[in-house]
């Protein structure tokens, strides 16, 4: 993956992860803050309701007793009831009508939501609600019998709505009359709830306690000042959902902005980092494909350090190249001397035998001297010629020049070698039934031009094609050699030379590329050694494998860029690793 893509991916991931982490943290913190705000509002509303109800209770405590102690209309009502001997139905109708008008006006003046004038048996003599007049309410009878004091809770079922209720009573001569007043709690709860944006309602008596849900936060508040009073405080979660939705949109917008900024920074950094690296890589490729020279690092201290390290490596490789070249020449001379000494010993034996025989015949003045002289001198001349050929071949191997690379068309070179060795048209059948003429084929795929020495590649291909034809012709009437050229990964090309001969003997495979290792009667064994040296000095490899259907297969892998800075010495005479089988 390119550096720019890696930086874009890294910065993008960092931006996304950072935004997600900060966003989720902020969202959770916001949720907690808003939730705690709900709790604070409920607590504040609780405190406000307690304060307001305490004030209401205190105000109601002393509101009605003065009426029962010395108010005129209560005294008159008591007198009328006493005349009627405690029977409300026997009271004077005129007095009852006057009471019915007076009680509502008193309730309004006292800001009471309910006010009832009640006889001792619970009969309602007068009330702000005319529909209740004449009704008998045992609860009210019990209420006026109790001592007065702090307001008490009137359940909702008793009067339609939870209220604070107070009373006073006047008892004389066995007749009791009382005032029962009530003020609803609902308006107080509504007023306090509106102030704190909390919905407050009196809890239904005996019902299940409400619980918080997804829609709202619910809490039940109790008030010790008013026994039995429970208030349900609820706050809608809709503002929380709206706030979180706005926060989510803001986080998404911020994340997109941060991602865009991060990608922009990544692009700038990628360009600033990749340009000097690409320039250094380009200079490095030029160095590897040409003469050693120093490269210049631009862009930062790390790039400069990399360039300095590369330059130091180039200097060391150049020195190593010189040392290896010298070592290679010494090793080549030693090998040539050893091989020449070994090979010259063989022809010297018949030469020595011929000369010694001639001398013995001459000393004895043997008549067979003249007849043997011709045979002996012929043997000596042949062996001397053989020694000369050996010296010439080894001199050629030792003086093989270094490659002079230039861009060449490898397919064109192979086509020339194939054309040179292919059979002329019309000789394919061998004329009158004789052996078929040799045939060489070329199969080539498109490949780029290769930096190589043209003459040396021609020498390698010629050697391999000739070896294949000679090996196949020794056992077949239709010798065939095919040359295949194609591309390989990592800027390499492959040359495959395949014949239909018997292949290389198993015992010869380990020594196939050694100088003078041959199975031919007249061969010197230097052809494959020279081919291997040329391929190695071009930075490539050569290997042998036996074909699946018989025959020998030689494969060559060459770099498109040509010989590297440091050529591999030809002293390695082992068989190269086999490439994957090709059809």
Coordinates of C-alpha atoms in Angstrom, one line a residue:
X1 CA 0.0 0.0 0.0
X2 CA 1.5 3.4 -0.9
X3 CA 2.6 5.8 1.8
X4 CA -0.1 8.3 0.9
X5 CA -2.8 5.7 1.2
X6 CA -1.4 4.6 4.5
X7 CA -1.3 8.1 5.9
X8 CA -4.8 8.8 4.6
X9 CA -6.1 5.7 6.2
X10 CA -4.2 6.3 9.5
X11 CA -5.3 9.9 9.8
X12 CA -8.9 9.0 8.8
X13 CA -9.1 6.3 11.4
X14 CA -7.6 8.6 14.1
X15 CA -10.1 11.3 13.2
X16 CA -13.0 8.9 13.3
X17 CA -11.9 7.2 16.5
X18 CA -11.2 10.5 18.3
X19 CA -14.4 12.0 17.2
X20 CA -16.4 8.9 18.2
X21 CA -14.7 8.7 21.6
X22 CA -15.1 12.4 22.3
X23 CA -18.6 12.5 20.9
X24 CA -19.7 9.5 22.9
X25 CA -18.1 10.8 26.1
X26 CA -19.7 14.3 25.5
X27 CA -23.0 12.7 24.8
X28 CA -23.0 10.6 27.9
X29 CA -21.8 13.6 30.0
X30 CA -24.6 15.7 28.5
X31 CA -27.1 13.0 29.2
X32 CA -26.0 12.9 32.8
X33 CA -26.0 16.6 33.2
X34 CA -29.6 16.9 31.8
X35 CA -30.7 14.0 33.9
X36 CA -29.2 15.6 37.0
X37 CA -31.0 18.8 35.9
X38 CA -34.3 16.9 36.0
X39 CA -33.5 15.7 39.5
X40 CA -32.5 19.3 40.5
X41 CA -35.8 20.7 39.1
X42 CA -37.8 18.0 41.0
X43 CA -35.9 18.7 44.2
X44 CA -36.5 22.5 43.8
X45 CA -40.2 21.9 43.1
X46 CA -40.4 19.7 46.2
X47 CA -38.9 22.3 48.3
X48 CA -41.2 25.0 46.8
X49 CA -44.3 22.9 47.3
X50 CA -43.3 22.2 50.9
X51 CA -42.8 25.8 51.6
X52 CA -46.0 26.8 49.9
X53 CA -48.1 24.1 51.7
X54 CA -46.5 25.0 55.0
X55 CA -47.6 28.6 54.4
X56 CA -51.1 27.5 53.4
X57 CA -51.4 25.3 56.4
X58 CA -50.3 28.0 58.7
X59 CA -52.7 30.5 57.1
X60 CA -55.6 28.0 57.3
X61 CA -54.9 27.0 60.9
X62 CA -56.2 30.4 62.3
X63 CA -58.7 31.2 59.5
X64 CA -62.0 29.6 60.8
X65 CA -61.8 29.6 64.7
X66 CA -62.7 33.3 65.0
X67 CA -66.0 32.6 63.2
X68 CA -67.0 30.0 65.7
X69 CA -65.9 32.0 68.7
X70 CA -67.6 35.4 68.1
X71 CA -69.0 35.7 64.5
X72 CA -72.6 36.9 64.3
X73 CA -73.8 34.5 61.5
X74 CA -72.5 31.4 63.3
X75 CA -74.2 32.5 66.5
X76 CA -77.5 33.2 64.7
X77 CA -77.3 29.8 63.0
X78 CA -76.6 28.1 66.3
X79 CA -79.6 29.9 67.9
X80 CA -81.9 28.9 65.1
X81 CA -80.8 25.3 65.3
X82 CA -81.2 25.4 69.1
X83 CA -84.8 26.6 68.6
X84 CA -85.4 23.8 66.2
X85 CA -84.1 21.4 69.0
X86 CA -81.1 20.4 66.8
X87 CA -83.3 19.4 63.8
X88 CA -82.1 21.2 60.7
X89 CA -85.4 20.5 58.9
X90 CA -87.3 22.4 61.6
X91 CA -85.3 25.6 61.2
X92 CA -86.9 28.8 60.1
X93 CA -86.8 28.9 56.2
X94 CA -86.0 32.6 56.2
X95 CA -82.9 31.9 58.3
X96 CA -81.9 29.0 56.1
X97 CA -82.2 31.2 53.0
X98 CA -80.0 33.9 54.6
X99 CA -77.4 31.3 55.6
X100 CA -77.3 29.9 52.0
X101 CA -76.5 33.3 50.7
X102 CA -74.0 34.2 53.4
X103 CA -71.8 31.1 53.3
X104 CA -70.8 31.4 49.6
X105 CA -69.8 35.0 50.1
X106 CA -67.7 34.1 53.2
X107 CA -66.0 31.3 51.2
X108 CA -65.1 33.8 48.5
X109 CA -63.9 36.3 51.0
X110 CA -61.7 33.7 52.8
X111 CA -60.4 32.3 49.4
X112 CA -61.7 28.9 50.3
X113 CA -62.6 26.4 47.6
X114 CA -65.2 24.8 49.8
X115 CA -67.0 26.1 52.9
X116 CA -69.8 24.2 54.6
X117 CA -72.0 25.1 57.7
X118 CA -72.7 21.7 59.2
X119 CA -75.0 20.6 62.0
X120 CA -73.9 18.1 64.6
X121 CA -75.5 15.2 62.8
X122 CA -73.6 16.0 59.6
X123 CA -76.4 17.8 57.8
X124 CA -75.2 20.6 55.5
X125 CA -77.1 23.8 56.5
X126 CA -75.3 25.9 53.9
X127 CA -72.4 25.6 51.4
X128 CA -70.7 27.3 48.5
X129 CA -72.1 24.4 46.4
X130 CA -75.8 24.6 46.6
X131 CA -76.2 21.0 45.5
X132 CA -74.8 19.8 48.8
X133 CA -77.3 21.7 51.0
X134 CA -79.5 19.3 52.9
X135 CA -77.2 16.3 52.4
X136 CA -76.0 14.4 55.4
X137 CA -72.2 13.7 55.5
X138 CA -71.0 11.5 58.4
X139 CA -67.4 12.5 57.7
X140 CA -68.3 16.1 58.4
X141 CA -70.1 15.2 61.6
X142 CA -67.0 13.4 62.7
X143 CA -64.8 16.3 61.6
X144 CA -66.6 19.0 63.7
X145 CA -66.5 16.8 66.8
X146 CA -62.6 16.6 66.6
X147 CA -60.6 19.3 68.2
X148 CA -59.4 22.0 65.8
X149 CA -55.8 22.6 64.9
X150 CA -53.5 22.0 61.9
X151 CA -55.2 21.5 58.5
X152 CA -55.6 17.9 57.5
X153 CA -55.7 16.2 54.1
X154 CA -59.1 15.7 52.5
X155 CA -58.8 12.8 50.2
X156 CA -59.7 13.3 46.6
X157 CA -62.6 10.7 46.9
X158 CA -64.2 12.8 49.6
X159 CA -64.4 16.0 47.6
X160 CA -63.4 15.4 44.1
X161 CA -59.9 16.7 44.6
X162 CA -57.2 16.6 47.2
X163 CA -57.5 19.6 49.5
X164 CA -56.3 21.0 52.8
X165 CA -59.3 21.0 55.2
X166 CA -59.8 23.0 58.5
X167 CA -62.8 23.3 60.8
X168 CA -64.2 25.0 63.9
X169 CA -67.2 24.1 66.0
X170 CA -69.6 25.8 68.4
X171 CA -71.4 23.7 71.0
X172 CA -73.9 25.0 73.5
X173 CA -76.9 23.6 75.3
X174 CA -76.3 20.2 73.6
X175 CA -76.4 21.6 70.1
X176 CA -73.3 21.6 67.9
X177 CA -72.7 23.5 64.7
X178 CA -69.5 23.9 62.8
X179 CA -67.8 25.4 59.8
X180 CA -65.7 23.1 57.5
X181 CA -63.5 24.8 54.9
X182 CA -61.1 23.4 52.3
X183 CA -58.6 24.8 49.9
X184 CA -57.5 22.7 46.9
X185 CA -53.9 21.6 46.6
X186 CA -54.0 21.3 42.8
X187 CA -53.6 25.1 42.1
X188 CA -50.6 25.2 44.4
X189 CA -49.0 22.2 42.7
X190 CA -49.7 23.7 39.3
X191 CA -48.3 27.1 40.2
X192 CA -45.1 25.6 41.7
X193 CA -44.8 23.0 38.8
X194 CA -45.0 25.8 36.2
X195 CA -42.3 27.7 37.9
X196 CA -39.9 24.8 37.8
X197 CA -41.2 23.1 34.6
X198 CA -42.3 20.1 36.6
X199 CA -45.7 18.4 36.4
X200 CA -47.0 17.9 40.0
X201 CA -50.1 15.9 40.7
X202 CA -51.5 14.4 43.9
X203 CA -51.0 10.7 44.0
X204 CA -54.1 8.6 43.9
X205 CA -54.9 7.1 47.2
X206 CA -54.3 3.3 47.2
X207 CA -53.1 3.2 43.6
X208 CA -49.7 1.8 42.4
X209 CA -46.7 4.0 42.7
X210 CA -45.8 5.4 39.2
X211 CA -42.3 4.7 37.8
X212 CA -40.0 6.4 35.4
X213 CA -40.0 5.4 31.8
X214 CA -38.6 6.3 28.4
X215 CA -41.1 9.2 28.1
X216 CA -40.6 10.9 31.4
X217 CA -38.8 10.9 34.8
X218 CA -41.2 10.3 37.7
X219 CA -40.6 10.6 41.4
X220 CA -43.1 10.4 44.3
X221 CA -42.7 13.2 46.9
X222 CA -43.9 13.0 50.5
X223 CA -44.7 15.9 52.8
X224 CA -44.3 15.3 56.6
X225 CA -46.2 18.5 57.3
X226 CA -49.4 17.0 55.8
X227 CA -49.7 13.3 56.7
X228 CA -51.0 11.2 53.9
X229 CA -50.2 13.6 51.1
X230 CA -48.1 12.1 48.3
X231 CA -47.3 14.2 45.1
X232 CA -46.2 12.7 41.8
X233 CA -43.5 14.8 40.2
X234 CA -42.8 14.1 36.5
X235 CA -40.5 15.7 33.9
X236 CA -40.8 14.9 30.2
X237 CA -37.7 13.4 28.5
X238 CA -38.6 15.1 25.2
X239 CA -36.1 18.0 25.9
X240 CA -33.4 15.4 26.6
X241 CA -34.1 13.6 23.3
X242 CA -34.2 16.9 21.4
X243 CA -30.9 18.0 23.0
X244 CA -29.3 14.7 22.3
X245 CA -30.5 14.8 18.7
X246 CA -29.0 18.3 18.3
X247 CA -25.8 17.1 19.9
X248 CA -25.6 14.1 17.6
X249 CA -25.9 16.3 14.6
X250 CA -23.3 18.6 16.0
X251 CA -21.0 15.7 16.7
X252 CA -21.5 14.3 13.1
X253 CA -20.8 17.7 11.6
X254 CA -17.8 18.2 13.8
X255 CA -16.6 14.7 12.9
X256 CA -16.9 15.3 9.2
X257 CA -15.1 18.6 9.5
X258 CA -12.3 16.9 11.6
X259 CA -12.1 14.1 9.1
X260 CA -11.8 16.5 6.2
X261 CA -9.1 18.4 8.0
X262 CA -7.2 15.2 8.9
X263 CA -7.4 14.0 5.3
X264 CA -6.1 17.3 4.1
X265 CA -3.2 17.2 6.6
X266 CA -2.5 13.6 5.5
X267 CA -2.4 14.6 1.9
X268 CA 0.0 17.4 2.6
X269 CA 2.2 15.1 4.8
X270 CA 2.1 12.4 2.2
X271 CA 3.2 14.7 -0.5
X272 CA 6.0 16.2 1.7
X273 CA 7.1 12.7 2.7
X274 CA 6.7 10.7 -0.4
X275 CA 8.3 13.2 -2.8
X276 CA 11.8 13.0 -1.2
X277 CA 11.4 9.2 -0.7
X278 CA 10.3 8.8 -4.4
X279 CA 13.2 11.0 -5.5
X280 CA 15.6 8.9 -3.4
X281 CA 14.2 5.7 -4.8
X282 CA 14.6 7.0 -8.3
X283 CA 18.2 7.9 -7.7
X284 CA 18.7 4.5 -6.1
X285 CA 17.3 2.8 -9.2
X286 CA 19.6 4.9 -11.4
X287 CA 22.6 3.9 -9.2
X288 CA 21.6 0.2 -9.3
X289 CA 21.3 0.3 -13.1
X290 CA 24.4 2.4 -13.8
X291 CA 27.8 3.3 -12.3
X292 CA 28.1 3.8 -8.6
X293 CA 27.5 7.4 -7.5
X294 CA 26.3 9.2 -4.4
X295 CA 22.6 10.1 -3.9
X296 CA 21.4 13.2 -2.2
X297 CA 18.7 13.1 0.5
X298 CA 16.2 15.9 0.6
X299 CA 13.2 16.4 2.8
X300 CA 14.3 15.9 6.4
X301 CA 16.9 14.5 8.7
X302 CA 15.6 10.9 8.4
X303 CA 15.8 11.1 4.6
X304 CA 19.3 12.6 4.8
X305 CA 20.3 9.8 7.2
X306 CA 18.9 7.2 4.9
X307 CA 20.8 8.7 1.9
X308 CA 24.0 8.8 4.0
X309 CA 23.6 5.1 4.9
X310 CA 22.9 4.2 1.3
X311 CA 26.0 6.1 0.1
X312 CA 28.0 4.3 2.7
X313 CA 26.6 1.0 1.5
X314 CA 27.3 2.0 -2.1
X315 CA 30.9 2.8 -1.2
X316 CA 31.3 -0.5 0.6
X317 CA 29.7 -2.4 -2.3
X318 CA 32.0 -0.7 -4.8
X319 CA 35.0 -1.7 -2.7
X320 CA 33.6 -5.2 -2.3
X321 CA 33.0 -5.4 -6.0
X322 CA 36.7 -4.6 -6.7
X323 CA 37.8 -7.2 -4.1
X324 CA 35.5 -9.8 -5.6
X325 CA 36.6 -9.0 -9.1
X326 CA 40.2 -9.5 -8.1
X327 CA 39.3 -12.7 -6.2
X328 CA 37.3 -13.9 -9.2
X329 CA 40.2 -13.4 -11.6
X330 CA 42.6 -15.2 -9.3
X331 CA 40.1 -18.1 -8.9
X332 CA 39.5 -18.2 -12.6
X333 CA 43.3 -18.4 -13.3
X334 CA 43.7 -21.1 -10.7
X335 CA 40.8 -23.1 -12.2
X336 CA 42.2 -22.6 -15.7
X337 CA 45.6 -23.7 -14.6
X338 CA 44.3 -26.8 -12.8
X339 CA 42.0 -27.8 -15.7
X340 CA 44.7 -27.2 -18.3
X341 CA 47.2 -29.3 -16.2
X342 CA 44.6 -32.0 -15.9
X343 CA 43.6 -32.1 -19.5
X344 CA 47.0 -31.8 -21.0
X345 CA 48.1 -34.9 -19.1
X346 CA 45.8 -37.0 -21.2
X347 CA 47.3 -36.2 -24.6
X348 CA 50.9 -36.2 -23.3
X349 CA 50.7 -39.9 -22.5
X350 CA 50.2 -41.1 -26.2
X351 CA 52.8 -38.5 -27.3
X352 CA 55.3 -39.8 -24.8
X353 CA 54.6 -43.4 -25.8
X354 CA 54.9 -42.6 -29.5
X355 CA 58.3 -40.8 -29.0
X356 CA 59.7 -43.6 -26.8
X357 CA 58.6 -46.3 -29.3
X358 CA 60.3 -44.3 -32.2
X359 CA 63.5 -44.1 -30.2
X360 CA 63.6 -47.8 -29.4
X361 CA 63.0 -48.7 -33.0
X362 CA 65.7 -46.3 -34.1
X363 CA 68.2 -47.7 -31.6
X364 CA 67.6 -51.2 -32.8
X365 CA 67.5 -50.1 -36.5
X366 CA 64.3 -51.9 -36.7
X367 CA 63.0 -52.2 -40.3
X368 CA 59.5 -51.3 -38.9
X369 CA 60.7 -47.8 -38.0
X370 CA 59.6 -46.3 -41.2
X371 CA 56.2 -47.8 -41.1
X372 CA 55.6 -46.8 -37.5
X373 CA 57.1 -43.3 -38.0
X374 CA 54.1 -42.1 -40.0
X375 CA 51.6 -43.5 -37.4
X376 CA 53.5 -42.0 -34.5
X377 CA 53.9 -38.6 -35.9
X378 CA 50.2 -38.5 -36.8
X379 CA 49.4 -39.4 -33.3
X380 CA 51.7 -36.7 -31.9
X381 CA 50.2 -34.0 -34.2
X382 CA 46.6 -35.0 -33.3
X383 CA 47.4 -34.8 -29.6
X384 CA 49.2 -31.5 -30.0
X385 CA 46.2 -30.1 -31.9
X386 CA 44.0 -31.3 -29.0
X387 CA 46.2 -29.5 -26.5
X388 CA 46.0 -26.4 -28.6
X389 CA 42.2 -26.6 -28.6
X390 CA 42.1 -27.0 -24.9
X391 CA 44.3 -24.0 -24.3
X392 CA 42.2 -21.9 -26.7
X393 CA 38.9 -22.8 -25.1
X394 CA 40.2 -22.1 -21.6
X395 CA 41.8 -18.8 -22.7
X396 CA 38.4 -17.8 -24.1
X397 CA 36.7 -18.7 -20.9
X398 CA 39.3 -16.8 -18.8
X399 CA 39.2 -13.7 -21.0
X400 CA 35.4 -13.5 -21.2
X401 CA 34.8 -9.7 -21.0
X402 CA 32.4 -8.0 -18.6
X403 CA 28.9 -7.4 -20.2
X404 CA 28.4 -4.1 -22.0
X405 CA 24.6 -3.6 -21.3
X406 CA 22.3 -1.6 -23.6
X407 CA 18.6 -1.7 -24.2
X408 CA 18.0 -4.7 -26.5
X409 CA 15.0 -6.5 -27.9
X410 CA 15.4 -10.0 -26.5
X411 CA 12.7 -11.4 -28.7
X412 CA 14.5 -10.1 -31.8
X413 CA 17.7 -11.6 -30.6
X414 CA 16.1 -15.0 -30.0
X415 CA 14.3 -14.8 -33.4
X416 CA 17.7 -14.3 -35.1
X417 CA 19.2 -17.3 -33.3
X418 CA 16.2 -19.5 -34.1
X419 CA 16.2 -18.4 -37.7
X420 CA 19.8 -19.4 -38.0
X421 CA 19.2 -22.9 -36.7
X422 CA 15.8 -23.5 -38.1
X423 CA 15.3 -25.9 -41.1
X424 CA 14.8 -24.2 -44.5
X425 CA 11.2 -24.6 -45.9
X426 CA 11.0 -27.6 -48.2
X427 CA 13.5 -29.7 -46.2
X428 CA 11.0 -30.5 -43.4
X429 CA 10.4 -34.0 -44.7
X430 CA 14.0 -34.8 -45.5
X431 CA 13.5 -35.1 -49.3
X432 CA 13.7 -38.8 -50.4
X433 CA 12.7 -40.3 -47.1
X434 CA 15.8 -39.5 -45.1
X435 CA 16.0 -38.1 -41.6
X436 CA 13.9 -35.0 -41.0
X437 CA 15.9 -31.7 -40.8
X438 CA 16.3 -30.1 -37.3
X439 CA 13.6 -27.7 -36.4
X440 CA 13.7 -24.7 -33.9
X441 CA 10.6 -22.8 -32.8
X442 CA 10.1 -19.5 -31.0
X443 CA 7.1 -18.6 -28.8
X444 CA 7.3 -15.1 -27.4
X445 CA 5.0 -12.9 -25.3
X446 CA 5.3 -9.1 -25.2
X447 CA 8.1 -8.1 -22.9
X448 CA 9.9 -4.8 -22.3
X449 CA 13.4 -4.1 -23.6
X450 CA 16.1 -5.6 -21.5
X451 CA 19.4 -4.0 -20.5
X452 CA 22.0 -6.6 -21.6
X453 CA 25.0 -7.3 -23.8
X454 CA 23.6 -8.4 -27.2
X455 CA 26.6 -10.5 -28.3
X456 CA 26.8 -12.4 -25.0
X457 CA 23.1 -13.2 -25.0
X458 CA 23.4 -14.4 -28.6
X459 CA 26.3 -16.6 -27.4
X460 CA 24.2 -18.1 -24.6
X461 CA 21.1 -18.8 -26.8
X462 CA 23.3 -20.2 -29.5
X463 CA 25.0 -22.6 -27.1
X464 CA 21.8 -23.8 -25.6
X465 CA 20.0 -24.3 -29.0
X466 CA 23.0 -26.1 -30.4
X467 CA 23.3 -28.4 -27.4
X468 CA 19.6 -29.2 -27.6
X469 CA 19.8 -30.0 -31.3
X470 CA 22.9 -32.2 -30.9
X471 CA 21.4 -34.1 -27.9
X472 CA 18.1 -34.7 -29.7
X473 CA 19.7 -35.6 -33.0
X474 CA 21.7 -38.4 -31.3
X475 CA 18.6 -40.3 -30.4
X476 CA 15.8 -39.1 -32.7
X477 CA 15.2 -38.6 -36.4
X478 CA 13.0 -35.5 -35.7
X479 CA 15.0 -33.3 -33.3
X480 CA 13.1 -30.4 -32.0
X481 CA 14.0 -27.3 -29.9
X482 CA 11.6 -24.7 -28.7
X483 CA 12.5 -21.3 -27.3
X484 CA 9.9 -19.6 -25.1
X485 CA 10.1 -16.0 -23.9
X486 CA 7.8 -14.3 -21.4
X487 CA 7.5 -11.8 -18.6
X488 CA 7.9 -12.6 -14.9
X489 CA 6.9 -10.5 -11.8
X490 CA 9.4 -8.0 -10.2
X491 CA 10.6 -6.7 -13.6
X492 CA 12.1 -9.9 -14.9
X493 CA 11.9 -12.0 -18.0
X494 CA 12.2 -15.7 -18.6
X495 CA 13.8 -17.7 -21.4
X496 CA 13.0 -21.4 -21.7
X497 CA 14.9 -23.7 -24.1
X498 CA 13.4 -27.1 -24.4
X499 CA 14.4 -30.1 -26.6
X500 CA 13.0 -33.5 -27.2
X501 CA 16.2 -35.4 -26.6
X502 CA 17.1 -37.8 -23.8
X503 CA 17.8 -35.2 -21.2
X504 CA 20.9 -34.9 -19.0
X505 CA 22.1 -38.0 -17.2
X506 CA 21.4 -38.0 -13.5
X507 CA 25.1 -38.3 -12.6
X508 CA 25.9 -35.2 -14.7
X509 CA 23.3 -32.9 -13.2
X510 CA 25.4 -31.9 -10.1
X511 CA 28.4 -31.0 -12.4
X512 CA 26.4 -29.7 -15.3
X513 CA 27.8 -26.1 -15.1
X514 CA 31.4 -27.0 -14.1
X515 CA 34.1 -26.3 -16.6
X516 CA 35.1 -29.3 -18.7
X517 CA 32.2 -31.4 -17.3
X518 CA 30.7 -33.0 -20.4
X519 CA 29.4 -36.3 -21.7
X520 CA 30.3 -35.5 -25.4
X521 CA 33.2 -37.3 -27.0
X522 CA 34.6 -34.1 -28.6
X523 CA 33.2 -31.5 -26.2
X524 CA 35.3 -29.3 -23.9
X525 CA 32.5 -28.8 -21.3
X526 CA 33.0 -25.0 -21.3
X527 CA 29.7 -24.1 -23.2
X528 CA 27.4 -24.2 -20.2
X529 CA 30.1 -22.8 -17.8
X530 CA 30.4 -19.8 -20.1
X531 CA 26.6 -19.5 -20.4
X532 CA 26.3 -19.6 -16.6
X533 CA 28.9 -16.9 -16.1
X534 CA 27.3 -14.6 -18.7
X535 CA 23.9 -15.1 -17.1
X536 CA 25.3 -14.4 -13.6
X537 CA 27.1 -11.3 -14.7
X538 CA 23.8 -10.0 -16.1
X539 CA 22.3 -10.4 -12.6
X540 CA 20.2 -13.5 -13.6
X541 CA 20.0 -17.2 -13.0
X542 CA 20.1 -20.3 -15.1
X543 CA 18.8 -23.7 -14.1
X544 CA 18.1 -27.1 -15.5
X545 CA 15.2 -29.5 -15.1
X546 CA 14.0 -32.6 -16.9
X547 CA 10.9 -32.2 -19.0
X548 CA 7.8 -34.1 -18.0
X549 CA 7.6 -35.8 -21.4
X550 CA 11.4 -36.3 -21.8
X551 CA 14.1 -34.0 -22.9
X552 CA 16.1 -31.2 -21.3
X553 CA 14.7 -27.8 -20.2
X554 CA 17.0 -24.9 -19.5
X555 CA 15.5 -21.8 -17.9
X556 CA 17.1 -18.4 -17.7
X557 CA 15.7 -15.5 -15.5
X558 CA 17.1 -12.0 -16.4
X559 CA 16.3 -8.6 -14.7
X560 CA 14.9 -6.0 -17.1
X561 CA 17.1 -3.4 -15.5
X562 CA 20.3 -5.1 -16.5
X563 CA 23.3 -6.2 -14.5
X564 CA 23.3 -5.0 -10.9
X565 CA 25.9 -2.9 -9.2
X566 CA 27.5 -6.0 -7.7
X567 CA 27.7 -9.0 -10.1
X568 CA 27.6 -12.5 -8.8
X569 CA 31.0 -14.3 -9.3
X570 CA 30.8 -17.3 -11.6
X571 CA 32.6 -19.5 -9.1
X572 CA 29.2 -21.0 -7.9
X573 CA 28.9 -24.1 -10.1
X574 CA 25.9 -25.7 -8.4
X575 CA 22.7 -26.3 -10.3
X576 CA 20.4 -23.3 -9.8
X577 CA 17.0 -23.8 -8.1
X578 CA 14.3 -25.1 -10.4
X579 CA 11.5 -22.8 -11.3
X580 CA 7.8 -24.0 -11.3
X581 CA 7.1 -26.4 -14.1
X582 CA 5.7 -24.9 -17.2
X583 CA 3.6 -26.8 -19.7

